[in-house]
Coordinates of C-alpha atoms in Angstrom, one line a residue:
M1 CA -0.2 0.0 0.2
G2 CA 2.6 2.3 0.9
T3 CA 4.9 1.4 -2.3
Q4 CA 1.2 2.7 -4.2
V5 CA 1.2 5.6 -2.5
L6 CA 4.5 6.6 -3.5
A7 CA 4.2 5.1 -7.4
F8 CA 1.1 7.5 -7.6
A9 CA 2.4 10.3 -6.2
L10 CA 5.6 10.1 -8.2
A11 CA 3.7 9.5 -11.4
A12 CA 1.5 12.6 -10.8
L13 CA 4.3 14.7 -10.6
I14 CA 5.7 13.7 -13.5
L15 CA 2.6 13.8 -15.5
L16 CA 1.8 17.4 -14.4
T17 CA 5.2 18.6 -14.8
L18 CA 5.5 17.0 -18.4
S19 CA 2.2 18.7 -19.2
R20 CA 2.9 21.8 -18.2
I21 CA 6.2 21.5 -20.1
L22 CA 4.6 21.0 -23.3
L23 CA 1.7 23.7 -22.8
I24 CA 5.0 26.2 -21.6
A25 CA 6.4 25.0 -25.3
W26 CA 3.1 25.1 -27.3
L27 CA 2.5 29.2 -25.8
W28 CA 6.4 30.0 -25.6
P29 CA 5.8 33.6 -27.4
R30 CA 3.8 34.7 -25.1
V31 CA 5.4 33.0 -21.9
R32 CA 8.5 34.6 -23.2
A33 CA 6.7 38.2 -23.6
A34 CA 5.6 37.8 -19.8
G35 CA 9.1 37.0 -18.4
G36 CA 9.9 33.3 -19.0
P37 CA 8.9 29.7 -17.7
R38 CA 10.6 29.9 -14.0
K39 CA 7.5 31.0 -11.7
I40 CA 5.9 28.6 -13.8
L41 CA 7.5 25.6 -13.0
A42 CA 8.6 26.7 -9.5
W43 CA 4.5 27.4 -8.4
G44 CA 3.4 24.5 -10.4
L45 CA 5.4 22.3 -8.5
R46 CA 3.7 23.6 -5.3
I47 CA 0.0 23.4 -6.8
D48 CA 1.0 19.2 -8.1
L49 CA 2.4 18.7 -4.4
N50 CA -0.7 20.0 -3.4
Q51 CA -3.2 17.6 -5.4
V52 CA -0.7 14.7 -4.5
A53 CA -1.2 15.2 -1.3
M54 CA -4.9 15.5 -1.3
W55 CA -5.7 12.6 -3.0
A56 CA -2.9 10.2 -1.3
G57 CA -3.0 11.7 1.6
I58 CA -5.5 9.6 3.5
P59 CA -3.9 6.0 2.5
A60 CA -0.5 7.3 3.0
L61 CA -1.7 8.0 6.5
L62 CA -3.2 5.0 6.9
A63 CA -0.5 3.1 5.4
P64 CA 1.8 2.5 8.9
W65 CA -1.2 0.0 9.7
V66 CA -3.3 -1.4 7.2
G67 CA -0.9 -1.5 4.6
D68 CA -0.5 -5.2 4.9
S69 CA -4.3 -5.5 4.0
P70 CA -5.7 -6.9 0.8
L71 CA -8.8 -5.3 1.4
A72 CA -6.8 -1.6 2.1
I73 CA -4.4 -2.6 -1.2
A74 CA -7.9 -2.7 -3.2
I75 CA -9.6 -0.1 -2.3
T76 CA -6.2 2.3 -2.8
G77 CA -5.8 0.9 -6.2
A78 CA -9.5 1.8 -7.1
W79 CA -9.0 5.5 -5.2
L80 CA -5.6 6.3 -6.5
M81 CA -6.9 4.8 -10.4
A82 CA -9.6 7.6 -10.3
A83 CA -7.6 10.4 -9.6
W84 CA -4.9 9.1 -11.7
I85 CA -7.6 8.8 -14.8
L86 CA -9.2 12.3 -14.0
M87 CA -5.9 13.9 -13.8
V88 CA -5.0 12.4 -17.5
L89 CA -8.4 13.4 -18.6
L90 CA -7.9 16.7 -17.3
E91 CA -5.3 17.0 -19.3
V92 CA -5.3 15.6 -22.0
S93 CA -8.0 18.2 -22.4
T94 CA -6.4 21.2 -22.2
P95 CA -5.0 22.2 -25.2
Q96 CA -8.3 22.1 -26.9
F97 CA -9.7 24.0 -24.2
I98 CA -7.2 26.4 -24.4
L99 CA -7.5 26.8 -28.3
E100 CA -11.9 27.3 -27.7
Y101 CA -11.1 29.9 -24.2
D102 CA -7.9 31.0 -23.7
S103 CA -7.8 29.2 -20.2
R104 CA -7.1 25.9 -18.5
P105 CA -10.0 23.9 -17.9
N106 CA -12.4 25.9 -15.9
R107 CA -15.8 26.4 -14.4
L108 CA -17.2 25.9 -18.6
Y109 CA -15.9 21.9 -18.4
I110 CA -18.0 21.1 -15.7
E111 CA -21.4 23.5 -16.8
Y112 CA -20.5 21.9 -20.2
L113 CA -21.0 17.9 -18.7
K114 CA -24.2 19.3 -18.4
Y115 CA -24.9 18.9 -22.2
P116 CA -23.6 15.0 -23.1
K117 CA -25.2 14.7 -26.4
E118 CA -24.5 18.1 -27.8
V119 CA -20.8 18.4 -26.6
F120 CA -19.7 14.9 -27.7
G121 CA -21.8 15.5 -31.0
M122 CA -19.8 18.6 -31.7
L123 CA -16.3 16.9 -30.5
W124 CA -17.2 14.0 -33.0
K125 CA -17.7 16.1 -35.9
G126 CA -15.2 18.6 -35.3
Y127 CA -12.9 17.0 -33.8
K128 CA -12.8 13.7 -34.6
L129 CA -8.7 13.0 -34.7
V130 CA -8.2 14.8 -31.5
L131 CA -10.9 12.6 -29.7
L132 CA -9.4 9.8 -30.6
A133 CA -5.8 10.8 -29.9
A134 CA -7.3 11.4 -26.4
V135 CA -8.8 8.4 -26.0
L136 CA -5.4 6.6 -27.0
V137 CA -3.4 8.3 -24.4
L138 CA -5.8 7.7 -22.2
A139 CA -6.0 4.3 -22.7
L140 CA -2.5 4.3 -22.0
A141 CA -2.2 5.9 -18.9
I142 CA -5.0 3.7 -17.5
G143 CA -2.5 0.7 -18.6
L144 CA 0.6 2.4 -17.3
G145 CA -1.2 3.6 -14.1
W146 CA -3.0 0.2 -13.6
A147 CA 0.9 -1.2 -13.6
W148 CA 2.9 1.3 -11.5
F149 CA 0.0 1.8 -8.8
G150 CA -3.2 0.1 -9.3
R151 CA -2.2 -3.4 -7.4
A152 CA 0.5 -4.1 -5.2
E153 CA 2.2 -6.5 -2.8
P154 CA 1.4 -6.4 1.1
D155 CA 3.8 -3.8 3.1
V156 CA 5.9 -5.4 6.0
L157 CA 4.5 -2.5 8.6
P158 CA 6.6 -1.0 11.4
G159 CA 6.7 -2.2 14.8
F160 CA 3.7 -1.2 16.3
W161 CA 5.1 1.7 18.2
W162 CA 6.9 3.3 15.4
R163 CA 3.2 3.7 13.6
P164 CA 2.6 7.0 15.5
V165 CA 5.6 8.3 15.0
I166 CA 5.6 7.6 11.1
S167 CA 2.2 9.1 11.2
L168 CA 2.7 12.1 12.4
A169 CA 5.6 12.6 10.0
I170 CA 3.4 11.7 7.2
A171 CA 0.6 14.1 8.3
A172 CA 2.6 16.9 8.8
A173 CA 4.3 16.7 4.9
I174 CA 0.7 16.4 3.9
V175 CA -0.5 19.4 5.8
L176 CA 2.5 21.5 4.2
A177 CA 1.9 20.0 0.7
I178 CA -1.7 20.8 0.8
R179 CA -0.9 24.5 2.4
G180 CA 1.8 25.1 -0.3
T181 CA 3.3 28.0 2.2
L182 CA 4.6 28.2 5.2
G183 CA 2.9 31.5 5.5
H184 CA -0.3 32.3 7.1
R185 CA -2.1 31.9 4.6
P186 CA -2.6 28.5 2.3
I187 CA -2.0 28.4 -1.5
N188 CA -5.0 29.5 -4.4
P189 CA -4.9 30.5 -7.5
A190 CA -4.2 33.8 -6.5
S191 CA -1.1 33.0 -5.0
V192 CA 0.2 31.9 -8.3
A193 CA -1.1 34.7 -10.8
W194 CA 2.1 36.1 -11.7
C195 CA 0.8 38.4 -14.8
G196 CA -0.8 40.5 -17.2
D197 CA -2.0 37.4 -19.0
S198 CA -4.9 35.4 -17.9
L199 CA -4.2 32.1 -20.0
L200 CA -0.4 32.6 -18.4
N201 CA -1.5 33.1 -15.0
T202 CA -3.5 29.3 -15.5
L203 CA -0.7 27.5 -16.3
P204 CA 0.8 27.0 -12.7
L205 CA -2.5 25.2 -11.6
N206 CA -3.2 21.8 -13.0
S207 CA -6.0 21.5 -15.0
L208 CA -8.2 18.7 -12.3
Y209 CA -7.0 21.4 -9.5
S210 CA -8.2 24.3 -11.9
V211 CA -11.3 22.4 -12.4
L212 CA -12.3 21.7 -8.6
F213 CA -11.1 25.1 -7.5
A214 CA -14.1 26.3 -9.6
L215 CA -16.7 23.7 -8.0
Y216 CA -15.7 24.7 -4.5
A217 CA -16.0 28.4 -5.7
I218 CA -19.2 27.8 -6.9
K219 CA -20.9 28.1 -3.4
N220 CA -19.9 31.3 -3.3
E221 CA -22.8 32.4 -6.1
R222 CA -26.3 32.2 -4.7
S223 CA -29.1 33.0 -6.9
A224 CA -30.5 36.6 -6.1
A225 CA -34.0 35.7 -7.7
D226 CA -34.6 32.7 -4.9
V227 CA -33.7 35.2 -2.2
Y228 CA -35.5 37.7 -3.2
G229 CA -37.7 36.9 -5.9
D230 CA -37.6 37.3 -9.7
M231 CA -38.8 38.9 -12.2
P232 CA -38.8 39.0 -16.6
E233 CA -35.7 40.3 -17.9
A234 CA -36.8 42.6 -20.2
E235 CA -38.6 44.8 -17.5
M236 CA -35.4 44.1 -14.8
H237 CA -32.8 45.9 -17.9
A238 CA -35.7 48.5 -18.8
L239 CA -35.8 49.5 -15.1
V240 CA -31.9 49.4 -14.8
H241 CA -31.5 51.4 -17.8
E242 CA -34.0 54.0 -16.9
Q243 CA -31.9 54.5 -13.5
A244 CA -28.6 54.8 -15.1
G245 CA -29.9 57.2 -17.8
F246 CA -29.1 55.6 -21.0
P247 CA -31.1 53.8 -23.4
P248 CA -32.8 50.3 -23.8
P249 CA -30.6 47.4 -24.3
S250 CA -29.2 47.6 -28.1
D251 CA -26.6 44.7 -28.0
T252 CA -28.1 41.7 -26.6
D253 CA -24.8 39.9 -25.6
I254 CA -24.0 43.1 -23.4
P255 CA -27.2 44.5 -22.9
S256 CA -25.3 47.9 -21.2
L257 CA -23.2 48.9 -23.2
H258 CA -23.3 52.2 -24.0
A259 CA -21.7 55.4 -25.1
Q260 CA -20.0 57.4 -22.8
Q261 CA -18.8 61.5 -24.0
A262 CA -16.5 62.7 -21.4
S263 CA -17.2 66.3 -20.2
R264 CA -13.9 67.7 -20.6
N265 CA -11.2 67.6 -22.6
P266 CA -7.7 67.8 -22.0
A267 CA -4.6 68.9 -23.5
R268 CA -2.9 65.6 -22.7
P269 CA -4.3 62.0 -21.3
L270 CA -4.3 62.0 -17.6
N271 CA -3.6 60.0 -14.6
L272 CA -6.0 58.6 -12.2
V273 CA -5.1 57.2 -8.9
L274 CA -7.9 55.3 -6.8
I275 CA -6.8 55.5 -3.0
V276 CA -9.1 53.3 -1.3
E277 CA -9.1 53.7 2.4
E278 CA -9.3 50.6 4.6
S279 CA -12.5 50.7 6.8
L280 CA -12.8 54.3 6.9
G281 CA -16.4 55.5 7.4
A282 CA -18.1 58.8 7.7
Q283 CA -18.4 58.5 11.3
Y284 CA -14.6 59.5 11.9
V285 CA -14.4 62.5 9.2
G286 CA -15.0 65.9 10.6
N287 CA -16.4 67.3 7.4
L288 CA -19.2 64.9 7.4
G289 CA -20.1 64.8 10.8
G290 CA -18.1 62.3 12.1
A291 CA -15.7 62.5 15.3
G292 CA -13.1 64.7 14.0
L293 CA -10.1 62.3 13.8
T294 CA -9.2 63.3 9.8
P295 CA -7.6 66.6 9.6
C296 CA -5.8 66.3 7.0
L297 CA -8.7 64.7 5.0
D298 CA -11.2 67.8 5.9
A299 CA -8.2 70.2 4.4
L300 CA -8.3 68.2 1.6
A301 CA -12.1 68.2 0.9
A302 CA -11.9 72.4 1.3
Q303 CA -9.7 71.7 -1.8
G304 CA -11.4 69.3 -4.6
W305 CA -14.5 67.8 -5.3
N306 CA -16.1 66.7 -1.7
F307 CA -19.2 64.3 -2.1
T308 CA -20.8 64.4 1.4
R309 CA -23.4 61.9 0.9
A310 CA -21.7 58.9 -0.7
Y311 CA -22.3 55.1 0.3
A312 CA -20.3 51.9 0.0
T313 CA -22.0 48.9 -1.4
G314 CA -20.9 46.8 1.2
T315 CA -19.5 45.9 4.0
R316 CA -16.1 44.2 2.7
S317 CA -13.0 45.4 1.1
V318 CA -13.7 43.1 -2.2
R319 CA -16.8 45.0 -2.1
G320 CA -15.8 48.2 -2.5
L321 CA -12.9 47.2 -5.0
E322 CA -15.2 45.9 -7.4
A323 CA -17.3 49.2 -7.3
V324 CA -14.2 51.4 -7.9
S325 CA -12.3 49.6 -10.1
A326 CA -15.1 47.9 -12.4
G327 CA -18.3 50.2 -10.8
F328 CA -20.0 46.4 -10.1
P329 CA -23.2 46.8 -8.3
P330 CA -23.5 44.6 -5.0
T331 CA -25.6 41.4 -5.1
V332 CA -26.3 38.6 -2.4
S333 CA -23.4 36.4 -3.8
D334 CA -19.7 36.8 -3.0
A335 CA -18.0 40.1 -4.6
A336 CA -16.5 40.0 -8.1
L337 CA -13.2 39.5 -6.9
R338 CA -13.8 35.8 -5.8
L339 CA -16.1 34.4 -8.1
T340 CA -14.4 32.3 -10.6
N341 CA -16.1 33.5 -14.0
A342 CA -15.1 37.0 -12.9
Q343 CA -11.3 36.1 -13.1
S344 CA -10.8 37.3 -17.1
R345 CA -12.8 39.3 -19.7
F346 CA -14.6 41.1 -16.7
F347 CA -15.2 45.0 -17.2
T348 CA -12.8 46.7 -14.8
L349 CA -11.3 50.5 -15.9
A350 CA -8.1 48.7 -16.7
Q351 CA -9.4 47.2 -19.4
L352 CA -11.0 50.2 -21.1
L353 CA -8.2 52.3 -20.3
K354 CA -5.9 50.1 -21.9
R355 CA -7.6 50.9 -25.4
H356 CA -6.6 54.5 -24.8
G357 CA -2.7 53.4 -24.2
Y358 CA -2.9 53.6 -20.3
R359 CA -0.6 50.9 -18.1
S360 CA -2.6 50.0 -15.2
R361 CA -1.4 48.5 -11.9
F362 CA -2.5 48.0 -8.5
I363 CA -0.3 48.7 -5.3
Y364 CA -1.3 46.6 -1.9
G365 CA 0.6 46.7 1.4
G366 CA 0.0 42.8 2.5
E367 CA -0.2 39.8 0.4
A368 CA -2.2 40.8 -2.9
H369 CA -3.6 37.1 -3.4
F370 CA -5.9 37.6 0.0
D371 CA -9.6 37.5 -1.5
N372 CA -8.1 36.4 -4.7
M373 CA -7.2 40.3 -5.6
K374 CA -4.0 39.5 -7.4
S375 CA -5.8 36.9 -9.4
F376 CA -8.8 39.2 -10.3
F377 CA -6.9 42.3 -11.5
L378 CA -3.8 40.4 -13.2
G379 CA -6.6 38.7 -15.2
N380 CA -8.5 42.0 -16.3
G381 CA -6.5 44.6 -17.4
F382 CA -4.2 45.4 -14.6
D383 CA -0.3 45.1 -16.3
E384 CA 1.4 45.4 -12.9
L385 CA 1.1 44.7 -9.2
Y386 CA 3.1 45.6 -6.2
D387 CA 2.3 44.3 -2.8
L388 CA 4.4 43.8 0.3
P389 CA 6.9 41.1 -1.1
T390 CA 7.5 44.0 -3.6
F391 CA 8.1 47.1 -0.7
E392 CA 12.0 47.4 0.0
S393 CA 12.8 48.3 3.5
P394 CA 9.5 48.8 4.5
A395 CA 9.3 51.5 8.0
F396 CA 6.9 49.1 9.4
V397 CA 5.0 45.9 8.3
G398 CA 2.2 44.5 11.3
T399 CA -0.2 41.8 10.5
W400 CA -1.6 42.9 7.7
G401 CA 1.5 44.3 5.9
A402 CA 3.5 47.1 5.0
S403 CA 2.0 50.4 6.7
D404 CA 0.3 53.3 5.0
E405 CA 3.0 55.2 4.6
D406 CA 4.9 52.7 3.0
M407 CA 2.1 52.0 0.2
F408 CA 2.2 55.7 -0.8
D409 CA 5.4 55.9 -0.9
K410 CA 5.5 53.0 -3.4
L411 CA 2.5 55.1 -5.5
H412 CA 4.6 58.6 -5.2
A413 CA 7.7 57.1 -6.6
L414 CA 6.0 55.2 -9.3
L415 CA 3.9 57.8 -10.1
A416 CA 7.5 60.3 -10.5
A417 CA 8.6 57.8 -12.5
D418 CA 6.0 57.9 -14.9
G419 CA 6.7 60.6 -17.3
A420 CA 4.3 60.9 -20.1
Q421 CA 3.2 57.1 -20.0
P422 CA -0.8 57.5 -19.0
T423 CA -1.4 55.3 -15.8
L424 CA -4.1 54.1 -13.8
T425 CA -3.6 53.5 -10.0
L426 CA -5.4 51.4 -8.0
A427 CA -4.1 51.8 -4.3
F428 CA -5.6 50.3 -1.2
S429 CA -4.6 51.0 2.5
V430 CA -3.9 48.2 5.1
S431 CA -3.4 50.0 8.5
N432 CA -7.2 50.6 9.6
H433 CA -7.5 47.5 10.7
T434 CA -7.7 45.5 13.6
P435 CA -5.3 44.8 15.4
W436 CA -4.6 48.7 15.3
E437 CA -0.8 48.6 14.1
Y438 CA 1.0 51.5 13.0
P439 CA 4.6 53.0 13.0
A440 CA 5.0 54.6 16.3
G441 CA 6.0 58.7 16.7
R442 CA 3.7 59.5 13.1
F443 CA 1.4 61.8 15.2
P444 CA -0.1 62.4 18.8
V445 CA -1.6 59.2 20.3
E446 CA -4.3 59.8 22.6
G447 CA -5.1 56.8 25.1
N448 CA -4.3 53.7 24.1
P449 CA -2.4 53.3 21.2
A450 CA -4.0 50.1 19.2
T451 CA -7.6 51.6 18.9
V452 CA -9.0 52.0 15.3
E453 CA -9.9 55.6 16.6
N454 CA -5.7 55.6 16.8
T455 CA -5.1 54.3 13.2
V456 CA -8.2 56.4 11.8
R457 CA -5.7 59.4 13.0
Y458 CA -2.9 57.5 11.4
A459 CA -4.5 56.7 7.7
D460 CA -5.2 60.8 7.8
W461 CA -1.8 61.6 8.8
A462 CA -0.2 59.0 6.1
I463 CA -2.9 60.5 3.3
G464 CA -1.9 64.3 4.4
R465 CA 1.9 63.4 4.0
F466 CA 1.9 62.2 0.6
F467 CA -0.6 64.8 -0.9
E468 CA 2.0 67.3 0.1
Q469 CA 4.4 65.6 -1.8
A470 CA 2.3 65.0 -4.6
R471 CA 1.5 68.9 -4.7
Q472 CA 5.4 69.5 -5.3
S473 CA 5.6 66.9 -7.7
D474 CA 5.4 66.8 -11.4
Y475 CA 2.6 64.6 -11.9
W476 CA 0.6 66.9 -9.8
D477 CA -1.2 69.0 -12.6
H478 CA -2.1 65.6 -14.4
T479 CA -3.2 63.4 -12.4
V480 CA -6.8 63.1 -11.2
F481 CA -7.1 61.4 -7.8
L482 CA -10.0 59.8 -5.8
I483 CA -9.8 59.0 -1.8
V484 CA -12.8 56.9 -0.8
A485 CA -13.3 54.4 1.6
D486 CA -13.9 50.9 0.7
H487 CA -16.5 50.8 3.2
D488 CA -16.9 51.6 7.4
S489 CA -15.8 49.6 10.0
R490 CA -18.0 48.2 13.0
V491 CA -20.7 47.9 10.3
G492 CA -24.2 47.1 12.5
G493 CA -27.6 48.0 14.4
A494 CA -30.8 47.2 14.6
Q495 CA -32.2 48.8 11.3
L496 CA -31.9 46.2 8.7
V497 CA -30.0 48.3 6.9
P498 CA -27.8 50.9 8.9
L499 CA -27.3 53.4 6.3
R500 CA -25.2 56.0 8.7
H501 CA -22.6 53.1 8.3
F502 CA -22.6 52.8 4.6
H503 CA -21.6 56.2 4.8
I504 CA -18.1 56.9 3.3
P505 CA -15.9 59.6 2.9
A506 CA -15.3 60.2 -1.4
L507 CA -13.2 63.3 -2.8
I508 CA -11.7 63.7 -6.2
L509 CA -9.3 66.2 -6.9
G510 CA -6.2 67.5 -8.5
G511 CA -5.9 67.7 -12.4
G512 CA -7.6 70.7 -12.6
V513 CA -10.7 69.6 -10.7
A514 CA -12.3 72.4 -9.0
P515 CA -13.1 72.8 -5.0
R516 CA -16.9 71.9 -4.8
R517 CA -19.1 70.2 -1.7
D518 CA -21.8 68.3 -3.4
E519 CA -24.8 66.9 -1.4
R520 CA -26.1 64.7 -3.9
I521 CA -26.7 61.3 -2.9
V522 CA -24.1 59.1 -5.0
S523 CA -23.0 55.5 -5.1
Q524 CA -19.8 54.1 -4.8
I525 CA -20.8 53.0 -8.8
D526 CA -20.9 56.0 -9.8
L527 CA -17.3 57.0 -9.0
P528 CA -16.0 55.3 -12.6
P529 CA -17.9 56.6 -14.7
T530 CA -17.2 59.9 -13.3
L531 CA -13.6 60.2 -13.3
L532 CA -13.4 58.7 -17.1
S533 CA -15.1 62.1 -17.9
L534 CA -12.7 64.0 -15.7
I535 CA -9.8 62.6 -17.3
G536 CA -11.4 63.1 -20.9
V537 CA -11.8 59.6 -21.8
S538 CA -14.8 58.8 -24.4
D539 CA -16.0 55.6 -25.2
S540 CA -18.4 52.8 -24.5
H541 CA -19.0 50.5 -21.6
P542 CA -20.9 48.3 -19.3
M543 CA -21.4 50.4 -16.2
I544 CA -24.6 51.6 -14.8
G545 CA -23.2 54.1 -12.4
H546 CA -23.9 58.1 -12.9
D547 CA -21.2 60.7 -14.6
L548 CA -21.8 63.0 -12.3
T549 CA -20.4 65.8 -14.1
R550 CA -23.5 65.4 -16.3
G551 CA -25.8 65.2 -13.1
G552 CA -27.6 62.1 -11.9
G553 CA -27.1 61.0 -8.1
G554 CA -30.0 60.7 -6.0
R555 CA -29.8 57.0 -5.5
A556 CA -27.6 54.6 -3.1
M557 CA -27.5 50.5 -3.8
M558 CA -26.1 48.4 -1.1
Q559 CA -25.8 44.8 0.7
F560 CA -26.1 44.2 3.9
E561 CA -25.8 40.3 4.5
D562 CA -28.5 38.9 3.3
N563 CA -30.2 42.1 2.9
Y564 CA -30.8 44.2 0.2
G565 CA -31.1 48.0 0.1
Y566 CA -32.0 50.7 -2.3
L567 CA -31.9 54.2 -1.1
S568 CA -33.9 56.9 -3.4
G569 CA -33.7 60.6 -2.5
D570 CA -35.3 59.5 1.7
T571 CA -36.7 57.1 0.2
L572 CA -35.4 53.5 1.3
V573 CA -36.7 50.1 -0.2
V574 CA -35.0 47.1 1.5
L575 CA -35.1 43.6 0.6
E576 CA -35.2 40.7 2.6
P577 CA -35.1 36.4 1.9
Q578 CA -38.7 35.7 1.0
Q579 CA -40.3 38.9 2.5
A580 CA -42.5 41.4 0.9
A581 CA -40.3 44.6 0.5
R582 CA -40.0 47.3 3.5
T583 CA -40.2 50.8 2.9
Y584 CA -38.9 53.3 4.8
R585 CA -38.5 56.9 4.9
Y586 CA -35.0 57.8 5.9
T587 CA -33.6 60.4 7.6
A588 CA -29.3 60.5 8.5
P589 CA -28.3 59.5 10.3
D590 CA -30.6 57.2 12.1
G591 CA -34.4 58.0 11.3
Y592 CA -36.0 55.6 10.0
A593 CA -40.1 56.2 9.7
P594 CA -41.7 53.0 8.0
M595 CA -43.9 54.0 4.8
P596 CA -46.7 52.4 2.6
A597 CA -44.9 50.2 0.3
D598 CA -44.3 51.4 -2.7
P599 CA -44.6 49.0 -5.8
D600 CA -42.6 50.8 -8.2
L601 CA -39.6 51.6 -6.3
A602 CA -39.8 48.2 -5.1
R603 CA -39.5 46.6 -8.6
T604 CA -36.6 49.3 -9.4
A605 CA -34.9 47.8 -6.3
L606 CA -35.6 44.1 -7.2
A607 CA -34.7 44.8 -11.0
H608 CA -31.1 46.2 -9.3
A609 CA -30.5 43.4 -6.7
L610 CA -31.1 41.2 -9.6
W611 CA -29.1 42.8 -12.7
P612 CA -25.8 41.9 -11.0
A613 CA -26.3 38.1 -11.2
W614 CA -27.6 38.3 -14.1
V615 CA -24.9 40.1 -16.3
Y616 CA -22.3 37.8 -14.0
R617 CA -24.2 34.5 -14.9
H618 CA -24.2 35.3 -19.0
Q619 CA -20.6 36.6 -18.8
A620 CA -22.2 40.1 -20.1
Y621 CA -20.6 42.7 -18.2
T622 CA -17.2 43.0 -20.6
L623 CA -16.2 44.5 -23.3
P624 CA -17.2 43.3 -27.1
E625 CA -13.6 42.1 -27.9
L626 CA -13.3 40.4 -24.4
K627 CA -16.9 38.8 -24.5
L628 CA -16.9 34.8 -24.6
R629 CA -19.4 34.0 -26.8
T630 CA -20.3 30.3 -26.0
P631 CA -22.2 27.4 -28.0
A632 CA -25.9 27.7 -27.7

């Protein structure tokens, strides 16, 4: 039994490594352009060890105890043969899948299994030689697998007292292989994403891992229609388009695709910098009626376009990041960053600005594979990624990564080096997060240093320090900056949707943006279209947010656990699972007066709760050149 496990492990590693090398050779021009095969091979070995440990782990643990049992040997052989057949089948399928979809087998592979008649009919009619070759390779692999580990002689068991020791050693090796790292976060597809080519980011994976991870990730997808109720698709699109202020759908593949004409025409392309502040709710910001912990941000608010009633779309960083970088509204499912079908060909500002000659980058003081950020951004138009391992001699590294000042130092250095190259930069802070860590000596601390209040003071100090540098730099006049929170901290309360904890700062400045205090209700999803207008980019895109340079505003939407909130003026509609919609008259910060039902507004709210799930499911939140058109 022990020899079976060892033979399987070696055979699987040889198979997966050989397959990866052949894929690298086939795709060599793209691999060479991205920097060569070293990372693909090194990270690929870690993923392969993860897979081998997942399949062989239990037999390996049991071998010192029952390795001499014919029944255990037979069961182990059947189990390992099943794993081997799956590995071979998926690797043999990979080249054709890449030709069709420019990716390793993923969720689409699973979904096509629902239609075996159509799929096998298509393969037989269009790919006879490929299919026959795959069958021959699979048959050969089955024969080799049976000879190597399908059967075995009984083991000679170690002495009884040695068995626990050997099992503990095997268990430690299995845990390390499955985690793939000694770090505090286990390996995942985002860990091995390494460039802006989404196909190459899948090469360190093996195809069985890719498919199994896609199956696992389906748990993050919930049906909004099952939770809140359904409506006809035509009505849903019509209501969403009406509120967005653009015509009914003209493109059935991408219903919300529409042209946006910029309201400004700068003499040269302007850089765009999106500064997303961790957990910086309005409750802390003086100019928004908060606790007055942000004197630097308050001073900047008087110098730029300050939105005093901006609302976050959710309570997690990934929710804010999807809204700010992609203009994507919230849904009861997980955020797009964590969904399998959004890891490529999903609209982001980087995808659009690439058309206009921009280079895009993501800066984060922590480890960018957290919450799948690395995979999502590199797979959706961002060219460069800078996270903790790229920071040279950071001033302070806490639990969540390098401090805000280190992130801003990296941002300043990159902007200063850009020259005439227009860039999009998404910079995400980490400091304002439990356990409230930051470098000492930067500002006067009040009371216990490790509090959210003092961490907000530090985050504010870092913002002020960066903008002092920026104003004195050559890039200031041709860069538009957004400062916005991802969400508030400590979100909760007795309300179905506690709106005061969705209230966040949002401020645009630089690049000739005139000072203005704007008291319209706005959503995070309104900011990306507005920024495109301010940097002078006219183009077509699928975002449903308002270009606030041309009016709009007056509504916001947010997801709070299972409840969906739609705020229109002073009226709040709340959708709850399997319940009739509730309507309130909202008076900031905590006034909720029940109102008679408003059926029209409730239908509008429902349309906006359903729409993100619909466009995700149909892969319709994209650009025409990225749209994956699959057979009906």
